[in-house]
mmCIF file of C-alpha atoms and ligand atoms in Angstrom:
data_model
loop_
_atom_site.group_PDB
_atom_site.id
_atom_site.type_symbol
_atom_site.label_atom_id
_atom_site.label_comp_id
_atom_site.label_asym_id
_atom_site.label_seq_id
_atom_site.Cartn_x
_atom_site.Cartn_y
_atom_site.Cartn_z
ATOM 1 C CA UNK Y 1 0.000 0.000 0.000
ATOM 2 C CA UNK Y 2 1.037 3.396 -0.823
ATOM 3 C CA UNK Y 3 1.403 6.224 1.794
ATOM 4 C CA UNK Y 4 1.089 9.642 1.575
ATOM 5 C CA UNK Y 5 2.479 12.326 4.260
ATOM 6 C CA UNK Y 6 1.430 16.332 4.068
ATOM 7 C CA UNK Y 7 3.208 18.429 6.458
ATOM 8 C CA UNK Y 8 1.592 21.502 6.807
ATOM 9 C CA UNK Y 9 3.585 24.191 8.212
ATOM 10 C CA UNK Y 10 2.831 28.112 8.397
ATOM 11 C CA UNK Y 11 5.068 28.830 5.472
ATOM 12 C CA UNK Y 12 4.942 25.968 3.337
ATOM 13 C CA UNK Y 13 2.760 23.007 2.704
ATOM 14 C CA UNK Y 14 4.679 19.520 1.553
ATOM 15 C CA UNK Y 15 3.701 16.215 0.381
ATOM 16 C CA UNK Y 16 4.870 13.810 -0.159
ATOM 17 C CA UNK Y 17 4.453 10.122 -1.579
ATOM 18 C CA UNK Y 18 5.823 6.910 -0.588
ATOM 19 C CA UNK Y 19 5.712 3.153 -2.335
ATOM 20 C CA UNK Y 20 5.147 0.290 0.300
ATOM 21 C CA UNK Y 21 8.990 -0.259 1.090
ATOM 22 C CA UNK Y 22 9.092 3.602 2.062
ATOM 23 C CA UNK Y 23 10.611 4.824 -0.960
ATOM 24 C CA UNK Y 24 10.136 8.257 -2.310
ATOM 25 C CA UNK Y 25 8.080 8.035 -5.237
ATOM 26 C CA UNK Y 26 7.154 12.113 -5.282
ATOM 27 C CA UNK Y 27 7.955 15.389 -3.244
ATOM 28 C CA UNK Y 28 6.094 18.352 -4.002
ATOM 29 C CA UNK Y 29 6.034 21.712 -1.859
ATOM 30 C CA UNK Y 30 3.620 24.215 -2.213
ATOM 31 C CA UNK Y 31 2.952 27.463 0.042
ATOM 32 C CA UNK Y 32 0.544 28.090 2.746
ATOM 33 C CA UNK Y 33 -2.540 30.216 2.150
ATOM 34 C CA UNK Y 34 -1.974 32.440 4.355
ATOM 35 C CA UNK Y 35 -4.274 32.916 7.640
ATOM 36 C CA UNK Y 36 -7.284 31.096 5.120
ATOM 37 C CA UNK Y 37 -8.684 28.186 6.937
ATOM 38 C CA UNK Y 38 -10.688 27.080 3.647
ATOM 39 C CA UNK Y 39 -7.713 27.963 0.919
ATOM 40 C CA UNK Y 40 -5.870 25.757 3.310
ATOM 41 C CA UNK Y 41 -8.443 22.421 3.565
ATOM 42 C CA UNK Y 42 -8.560 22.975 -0.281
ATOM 43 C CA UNK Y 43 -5.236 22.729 -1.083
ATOM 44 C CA UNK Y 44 -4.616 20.202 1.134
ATOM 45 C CA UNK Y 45 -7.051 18.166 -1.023
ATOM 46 C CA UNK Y 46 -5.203 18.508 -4.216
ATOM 47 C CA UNK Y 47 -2.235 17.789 -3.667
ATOM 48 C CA UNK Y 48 -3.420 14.651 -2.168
ATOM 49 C CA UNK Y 49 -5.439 13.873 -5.514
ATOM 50 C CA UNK Y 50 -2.162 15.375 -7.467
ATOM 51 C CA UNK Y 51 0.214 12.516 -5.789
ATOM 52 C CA UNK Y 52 -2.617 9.818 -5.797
ATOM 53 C CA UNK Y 53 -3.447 10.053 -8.989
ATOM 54 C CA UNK Y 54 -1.514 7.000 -10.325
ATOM 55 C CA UNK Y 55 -2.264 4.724 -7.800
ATOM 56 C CA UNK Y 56 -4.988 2.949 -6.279
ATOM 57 C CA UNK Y 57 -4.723 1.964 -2.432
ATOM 58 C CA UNK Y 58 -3.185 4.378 -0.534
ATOM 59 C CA UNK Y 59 -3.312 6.017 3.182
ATOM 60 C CA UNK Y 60 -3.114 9.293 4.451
ATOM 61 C CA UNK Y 61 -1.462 11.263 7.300
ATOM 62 C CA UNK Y 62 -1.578 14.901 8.146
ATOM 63 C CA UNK Y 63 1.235 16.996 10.068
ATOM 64 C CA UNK Y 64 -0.038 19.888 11.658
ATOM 65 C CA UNK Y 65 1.072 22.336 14.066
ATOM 66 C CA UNK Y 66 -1.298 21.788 17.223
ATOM 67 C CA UNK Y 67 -3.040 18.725 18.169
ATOM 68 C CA UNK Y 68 -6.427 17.479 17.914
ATOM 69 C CA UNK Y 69 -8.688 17.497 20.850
ATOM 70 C CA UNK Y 70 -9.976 14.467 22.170
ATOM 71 C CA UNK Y 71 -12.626 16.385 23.569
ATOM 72 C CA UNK Y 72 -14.358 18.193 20.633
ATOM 73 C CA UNK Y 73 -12.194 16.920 17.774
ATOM 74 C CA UNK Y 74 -11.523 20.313 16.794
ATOM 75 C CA UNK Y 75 -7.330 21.416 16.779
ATOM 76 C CA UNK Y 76 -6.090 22.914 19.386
ATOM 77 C CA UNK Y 77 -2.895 24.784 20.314
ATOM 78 C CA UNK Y 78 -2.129 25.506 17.025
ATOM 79 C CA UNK Y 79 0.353 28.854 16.310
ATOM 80 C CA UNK Y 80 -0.853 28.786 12.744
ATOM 81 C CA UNK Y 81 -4.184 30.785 14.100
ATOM 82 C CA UNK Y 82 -6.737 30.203 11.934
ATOM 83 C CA UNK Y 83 -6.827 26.617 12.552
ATOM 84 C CA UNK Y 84 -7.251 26.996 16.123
ATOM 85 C CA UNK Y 85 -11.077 25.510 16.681
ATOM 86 C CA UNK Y 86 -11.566 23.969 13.129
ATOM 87 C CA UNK Y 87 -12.579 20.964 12.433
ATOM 88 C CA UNK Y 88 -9.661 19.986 10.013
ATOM 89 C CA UNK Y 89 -10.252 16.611 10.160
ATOM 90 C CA UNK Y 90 -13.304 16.092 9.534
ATOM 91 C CA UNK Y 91 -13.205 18.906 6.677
ATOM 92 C CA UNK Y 92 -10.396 16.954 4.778
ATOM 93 C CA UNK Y 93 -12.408 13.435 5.345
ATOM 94 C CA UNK Y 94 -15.115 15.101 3.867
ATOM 95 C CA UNK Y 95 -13.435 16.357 0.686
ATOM 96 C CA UNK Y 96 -11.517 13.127 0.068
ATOM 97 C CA UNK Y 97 -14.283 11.250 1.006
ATOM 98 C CA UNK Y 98 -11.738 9.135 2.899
ATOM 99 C CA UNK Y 99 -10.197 8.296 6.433
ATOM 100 C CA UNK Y 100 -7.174 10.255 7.229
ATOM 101 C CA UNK Y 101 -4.460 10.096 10.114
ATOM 102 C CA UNK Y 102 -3.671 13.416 12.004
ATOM 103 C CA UNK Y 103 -1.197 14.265 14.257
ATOM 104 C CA UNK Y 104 1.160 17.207 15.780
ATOM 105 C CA UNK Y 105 4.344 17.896 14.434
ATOM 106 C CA UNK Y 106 6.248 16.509 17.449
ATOM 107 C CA UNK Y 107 4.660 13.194 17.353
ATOM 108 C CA UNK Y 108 5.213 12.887 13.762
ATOM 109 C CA UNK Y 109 8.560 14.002 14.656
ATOM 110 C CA UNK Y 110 9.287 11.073 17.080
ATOM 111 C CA UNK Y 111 7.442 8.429 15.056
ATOM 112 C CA UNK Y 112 9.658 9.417 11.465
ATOM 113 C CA UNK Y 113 13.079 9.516 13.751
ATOM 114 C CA UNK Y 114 11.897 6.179 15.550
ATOM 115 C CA UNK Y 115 11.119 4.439 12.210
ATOM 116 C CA UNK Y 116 13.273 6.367 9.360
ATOM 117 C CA UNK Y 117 15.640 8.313 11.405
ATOM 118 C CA UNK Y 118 18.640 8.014 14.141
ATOM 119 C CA UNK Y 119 16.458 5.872 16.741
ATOM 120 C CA UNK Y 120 15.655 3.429 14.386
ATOM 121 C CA UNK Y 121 16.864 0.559 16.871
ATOM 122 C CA UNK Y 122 15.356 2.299 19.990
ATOM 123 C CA UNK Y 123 12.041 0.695 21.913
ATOM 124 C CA UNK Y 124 10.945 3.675 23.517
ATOM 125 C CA UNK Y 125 11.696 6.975 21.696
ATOM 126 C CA UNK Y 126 11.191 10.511 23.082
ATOM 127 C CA UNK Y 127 10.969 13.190 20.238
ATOM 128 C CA UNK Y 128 11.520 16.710 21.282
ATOM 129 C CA UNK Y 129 11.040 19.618 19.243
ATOM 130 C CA UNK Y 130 12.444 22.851 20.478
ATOM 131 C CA UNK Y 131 12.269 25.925 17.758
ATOM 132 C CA UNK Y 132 9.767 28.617 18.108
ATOM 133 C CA UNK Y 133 7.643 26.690 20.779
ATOM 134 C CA UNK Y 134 8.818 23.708 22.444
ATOM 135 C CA UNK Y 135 7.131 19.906 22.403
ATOM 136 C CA UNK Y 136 7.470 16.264 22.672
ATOM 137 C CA UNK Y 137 6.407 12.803 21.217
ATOM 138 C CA UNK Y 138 6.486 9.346 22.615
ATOM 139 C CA UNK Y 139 6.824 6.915 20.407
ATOM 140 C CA UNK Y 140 7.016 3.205 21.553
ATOM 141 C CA UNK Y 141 8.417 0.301 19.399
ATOM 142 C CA UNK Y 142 7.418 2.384 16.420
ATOM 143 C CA UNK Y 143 3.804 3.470 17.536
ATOM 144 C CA UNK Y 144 2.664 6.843 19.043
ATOM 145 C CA UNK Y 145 1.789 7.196 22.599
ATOM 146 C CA UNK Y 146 -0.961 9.191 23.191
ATOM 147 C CA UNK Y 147 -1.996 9.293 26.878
ATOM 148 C CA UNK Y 148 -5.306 9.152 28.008
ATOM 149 C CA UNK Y 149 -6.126 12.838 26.476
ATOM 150 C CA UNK Y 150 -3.956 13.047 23.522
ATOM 151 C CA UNK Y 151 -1.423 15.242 26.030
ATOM 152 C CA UNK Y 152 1.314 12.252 26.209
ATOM 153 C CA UNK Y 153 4.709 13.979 25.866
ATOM 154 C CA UNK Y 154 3.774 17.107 25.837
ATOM 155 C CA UNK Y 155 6.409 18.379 27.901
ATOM 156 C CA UNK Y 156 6.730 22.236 26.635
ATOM 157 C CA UNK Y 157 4.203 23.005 28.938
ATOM 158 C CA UNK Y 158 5.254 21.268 32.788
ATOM 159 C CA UNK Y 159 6.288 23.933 35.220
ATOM 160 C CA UNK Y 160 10.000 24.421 35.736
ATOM 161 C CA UNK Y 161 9.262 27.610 37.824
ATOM 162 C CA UNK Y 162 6.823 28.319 39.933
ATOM 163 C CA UNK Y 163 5.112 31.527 39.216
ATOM 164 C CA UNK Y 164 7.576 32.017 36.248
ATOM 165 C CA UNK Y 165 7.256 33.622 33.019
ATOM 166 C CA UNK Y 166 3.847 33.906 32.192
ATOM 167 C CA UNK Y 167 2.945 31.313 28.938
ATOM 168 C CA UNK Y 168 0.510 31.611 26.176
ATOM 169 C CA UNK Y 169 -1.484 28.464 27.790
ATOM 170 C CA UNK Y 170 -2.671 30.400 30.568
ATOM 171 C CA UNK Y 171 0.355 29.139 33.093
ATOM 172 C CA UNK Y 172 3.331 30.313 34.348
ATOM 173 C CA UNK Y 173 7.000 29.136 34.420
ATOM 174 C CA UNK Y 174 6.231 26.439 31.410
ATOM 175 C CA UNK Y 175 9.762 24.421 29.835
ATOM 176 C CA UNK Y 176 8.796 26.532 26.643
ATOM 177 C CA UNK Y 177 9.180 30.552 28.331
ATOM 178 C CA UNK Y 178 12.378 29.444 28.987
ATOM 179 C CA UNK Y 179 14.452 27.212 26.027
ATOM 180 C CA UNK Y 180 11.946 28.169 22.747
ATOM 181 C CA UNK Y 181 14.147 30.026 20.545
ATOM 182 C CA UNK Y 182 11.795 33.544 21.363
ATOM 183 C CA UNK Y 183 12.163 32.788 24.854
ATOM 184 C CA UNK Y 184 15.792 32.229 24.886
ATOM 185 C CA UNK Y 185 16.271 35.996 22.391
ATOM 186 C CA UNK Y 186 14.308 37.698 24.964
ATOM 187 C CA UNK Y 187 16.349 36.209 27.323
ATOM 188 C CA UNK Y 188 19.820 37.735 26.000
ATOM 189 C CA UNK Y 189 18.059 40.955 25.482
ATOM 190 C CA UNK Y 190 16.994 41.219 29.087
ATOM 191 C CA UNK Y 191 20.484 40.625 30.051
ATOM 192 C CA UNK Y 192 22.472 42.620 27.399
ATOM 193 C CA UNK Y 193 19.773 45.291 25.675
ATOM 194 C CA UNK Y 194 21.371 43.724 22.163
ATOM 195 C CA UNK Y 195 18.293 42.142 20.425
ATOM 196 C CA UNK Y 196 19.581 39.427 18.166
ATOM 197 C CA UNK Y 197 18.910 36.225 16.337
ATOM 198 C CA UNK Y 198 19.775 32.690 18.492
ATOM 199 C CA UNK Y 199 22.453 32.150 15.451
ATOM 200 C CA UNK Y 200 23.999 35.162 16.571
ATOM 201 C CA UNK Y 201 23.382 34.860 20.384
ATOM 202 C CA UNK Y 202 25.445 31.437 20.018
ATOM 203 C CA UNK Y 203 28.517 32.808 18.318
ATOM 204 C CA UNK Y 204 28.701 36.267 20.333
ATOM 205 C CA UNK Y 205 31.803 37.172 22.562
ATOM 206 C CA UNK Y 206 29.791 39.024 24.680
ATOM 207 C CA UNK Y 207 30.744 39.220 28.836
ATOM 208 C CA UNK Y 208 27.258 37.717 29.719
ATOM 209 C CA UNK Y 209 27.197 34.916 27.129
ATOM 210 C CA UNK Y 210 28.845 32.407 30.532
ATOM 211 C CA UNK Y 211 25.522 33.199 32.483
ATOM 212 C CA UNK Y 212 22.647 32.959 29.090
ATOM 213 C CA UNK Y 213 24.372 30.021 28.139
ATOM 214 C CA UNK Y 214 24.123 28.418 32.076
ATOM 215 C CA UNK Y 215 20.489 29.889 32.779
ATOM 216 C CA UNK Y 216 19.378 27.931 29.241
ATOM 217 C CA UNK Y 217 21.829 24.651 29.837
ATOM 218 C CA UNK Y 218 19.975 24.407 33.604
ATOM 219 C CA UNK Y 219 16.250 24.549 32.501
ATOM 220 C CA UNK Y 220 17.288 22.116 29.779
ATOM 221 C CA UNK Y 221 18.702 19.765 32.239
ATOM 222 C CA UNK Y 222 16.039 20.131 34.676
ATOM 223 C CA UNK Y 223 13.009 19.641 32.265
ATOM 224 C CA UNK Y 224 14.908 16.575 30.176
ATOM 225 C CA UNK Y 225 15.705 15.084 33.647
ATOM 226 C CA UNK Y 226 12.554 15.523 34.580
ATOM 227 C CA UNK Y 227 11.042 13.105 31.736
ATOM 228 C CA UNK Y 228 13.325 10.666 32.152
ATOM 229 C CA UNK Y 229 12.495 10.611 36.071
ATOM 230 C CA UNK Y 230 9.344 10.079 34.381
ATOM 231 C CA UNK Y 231 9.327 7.767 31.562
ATOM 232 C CA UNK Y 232 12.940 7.202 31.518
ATOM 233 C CA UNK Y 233 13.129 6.514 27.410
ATOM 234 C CA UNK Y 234 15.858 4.392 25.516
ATOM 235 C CA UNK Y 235 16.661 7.353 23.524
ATOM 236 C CA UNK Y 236 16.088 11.023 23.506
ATOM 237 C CA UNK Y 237 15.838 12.752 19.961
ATOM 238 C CA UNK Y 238 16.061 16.564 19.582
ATOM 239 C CA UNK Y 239 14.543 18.473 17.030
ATOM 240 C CA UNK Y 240 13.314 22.011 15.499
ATOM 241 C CA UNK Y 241 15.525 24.608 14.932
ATOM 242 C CA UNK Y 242 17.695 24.737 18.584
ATOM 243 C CA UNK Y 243 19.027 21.248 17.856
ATOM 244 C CA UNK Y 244 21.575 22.442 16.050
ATOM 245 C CA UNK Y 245 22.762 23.950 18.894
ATOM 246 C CA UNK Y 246 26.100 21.618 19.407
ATOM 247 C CA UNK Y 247 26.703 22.403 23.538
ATOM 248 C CA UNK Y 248 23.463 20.750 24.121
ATOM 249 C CA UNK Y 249 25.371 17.662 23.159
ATOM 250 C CA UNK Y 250 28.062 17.891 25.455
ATOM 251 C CA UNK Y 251 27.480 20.491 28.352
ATOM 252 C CA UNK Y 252 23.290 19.973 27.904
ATOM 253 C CA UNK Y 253 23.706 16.138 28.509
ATOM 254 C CA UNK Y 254 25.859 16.814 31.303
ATOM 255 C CA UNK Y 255 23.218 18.762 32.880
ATOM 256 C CA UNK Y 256 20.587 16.469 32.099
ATOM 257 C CA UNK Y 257 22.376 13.751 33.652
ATOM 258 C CA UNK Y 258 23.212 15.509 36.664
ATOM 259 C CA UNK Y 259 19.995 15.873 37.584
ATOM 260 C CA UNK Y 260 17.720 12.875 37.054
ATOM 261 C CA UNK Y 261 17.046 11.051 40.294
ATOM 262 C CA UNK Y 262 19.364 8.227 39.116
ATOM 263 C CA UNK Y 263 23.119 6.801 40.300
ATOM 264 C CA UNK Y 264 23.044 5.282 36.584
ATOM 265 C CA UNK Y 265 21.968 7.557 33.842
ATOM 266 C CA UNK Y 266 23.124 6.818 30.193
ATOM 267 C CA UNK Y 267 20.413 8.160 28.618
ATOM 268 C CA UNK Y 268 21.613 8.734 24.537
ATOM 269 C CA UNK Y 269 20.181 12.249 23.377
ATOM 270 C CA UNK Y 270 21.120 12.303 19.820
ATOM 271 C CA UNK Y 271 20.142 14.827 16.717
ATOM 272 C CA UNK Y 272 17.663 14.668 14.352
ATOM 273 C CA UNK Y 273 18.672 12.582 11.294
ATOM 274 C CA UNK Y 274 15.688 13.422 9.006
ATOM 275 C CA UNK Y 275 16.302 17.450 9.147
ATOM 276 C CA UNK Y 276 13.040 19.255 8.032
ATOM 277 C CA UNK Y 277 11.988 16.051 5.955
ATOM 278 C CA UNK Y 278 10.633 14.402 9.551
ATOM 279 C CA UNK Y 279 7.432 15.911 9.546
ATOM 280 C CA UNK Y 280 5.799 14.802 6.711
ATOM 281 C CA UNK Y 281 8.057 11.017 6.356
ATOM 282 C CA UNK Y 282 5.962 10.924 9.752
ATOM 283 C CA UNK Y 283 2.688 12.155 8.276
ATOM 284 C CA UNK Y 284 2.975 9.219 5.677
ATOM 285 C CA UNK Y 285 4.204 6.351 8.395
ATOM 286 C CA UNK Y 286 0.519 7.286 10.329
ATOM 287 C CA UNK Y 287 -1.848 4.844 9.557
HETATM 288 ZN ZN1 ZN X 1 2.545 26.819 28.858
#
């Protein structure tokens, strides 16, 4: 059977189309409608017909931003806005008059590393995603986990400080007001008055570099160490734009090891092998 993964993302839609040994058969990108729910459900729907139309059987998986609620089936916690409360689902089943997979970008994340990617020969995978917002996956032997209420891995949002920074979800101190790429800018600029890009954050000479770089390796160690005291995975993938960030493999494993509740901690956290491609291999491996 033929697969087909879209990853829809708030610049760029992608599809893409796989034969039943996982081979790439056809790649096509295409970009976003901006801010138009219905533009958006439409040309979601063509480019499924466009990449389907030599085939017969075939199944297909959605990456979005957000997840679907369990509750009212409508997406939730989406930063691409107009799809907050819509019934995307549903709306695409309709129009393709056919059952389709959906799922957040971190769990498709987790499930394309865990199946395609670098923890290929890992049981239990966690995916992280850290970029403009930060989120997890759980992935065990090569299936999502999703937790009672679709919430499993979602670990941008426990509380690293009490009454912290205040977070778009309506709490304070969340992982994500802390290590997401905005939160870490705002960071530097609070401490230096220089507004700049992460990229240039990382490379600056700057006196108070030592204490950014400790205040973001330390809530990185603490919420990491935190999961593992908690599920306490066989491997820990990181992706989105901050794993590129190379001290998080030596000095931010440190720190993660130094503070799970463990004498024995050998926990591999490893990059991303699938770069921006994860999202929608993962769309096409739901089924
Ligand atoms: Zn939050």
């Amino acid at each position: 059977m033929h697969k087909i993964g879209i990853d829809l993302g708030g610049t760029k839609i992608e599809g893409i189309l796989l034969d039943d040994s996982l081979n790439t058969v056809q790649r096509v990108r295409i970009q976003t409608p901006k801010e138009n729910y219905h533009e958006i459900v439409n040309q979601i729907s063509s480019l499924v017909t466009d990449l389907s139309k030599n085939i017969n059987e075939f199944t297909v998986g959605i990456c979005t931003p957000g997840a679907i609620s369990k509750k009212t089936g409508l997406l939730k916690n989406s930063n691409t806005q107009c799809l907050i409360g819509m019934p995307l689902k549903e709306d695409l089943q309709e129009q393709l008059d056919k059952k389709i997979m959906i799922e957040n970008d971190a769990n498709c994340f987790a499930i394309s590393e865990a199946n395609l990617g670098c923890a290929k020969n890992y049981s239990v995978v966690f995916g992280v995603i850290m970029g403009t917002g930060v989120g997890g996956g759980i992935v065990i032997d090569g299936k999502i986990h999703h937790g009672r209420t679709n919430i499993a891995g979602e670990w941008g949002h426990h509380t690293l400080h009490q009454n912290g920074n205040h977070c778009y979800c309506g709490k304070q101190g969340c992982v994500e007001t802390y290590i997401s790429g905005p939160a870490l800018e705002k960071n530097w600029e609070d401490l230096t008055g220089i507004k700049e890009s992460l990229p240039d954050i990382i490379k600056s000479e700057n006196p108070k570099f030592g204490q950014w770089r400790e205040e973001f390796l330390d809530n990185f160690g603490t919420g990491l160490a935190n999961v593992i005291d908690i599920l306490d995975p066989d491997v820990i993938v990181l992706g989105g734009g901050l794993s590129n960030i190379d001290f998080l493999y030596s000095d931010g494993i440190k720190n993660v090891y130094e503070k799970v509740f463990s004498d024995l901690v050998d926990t591999p956290i490893l990059k991303n092998s699938l770069g921006d491609s994860a999202g929608v291999f993962g769309a096409a491996l739901l089924n």
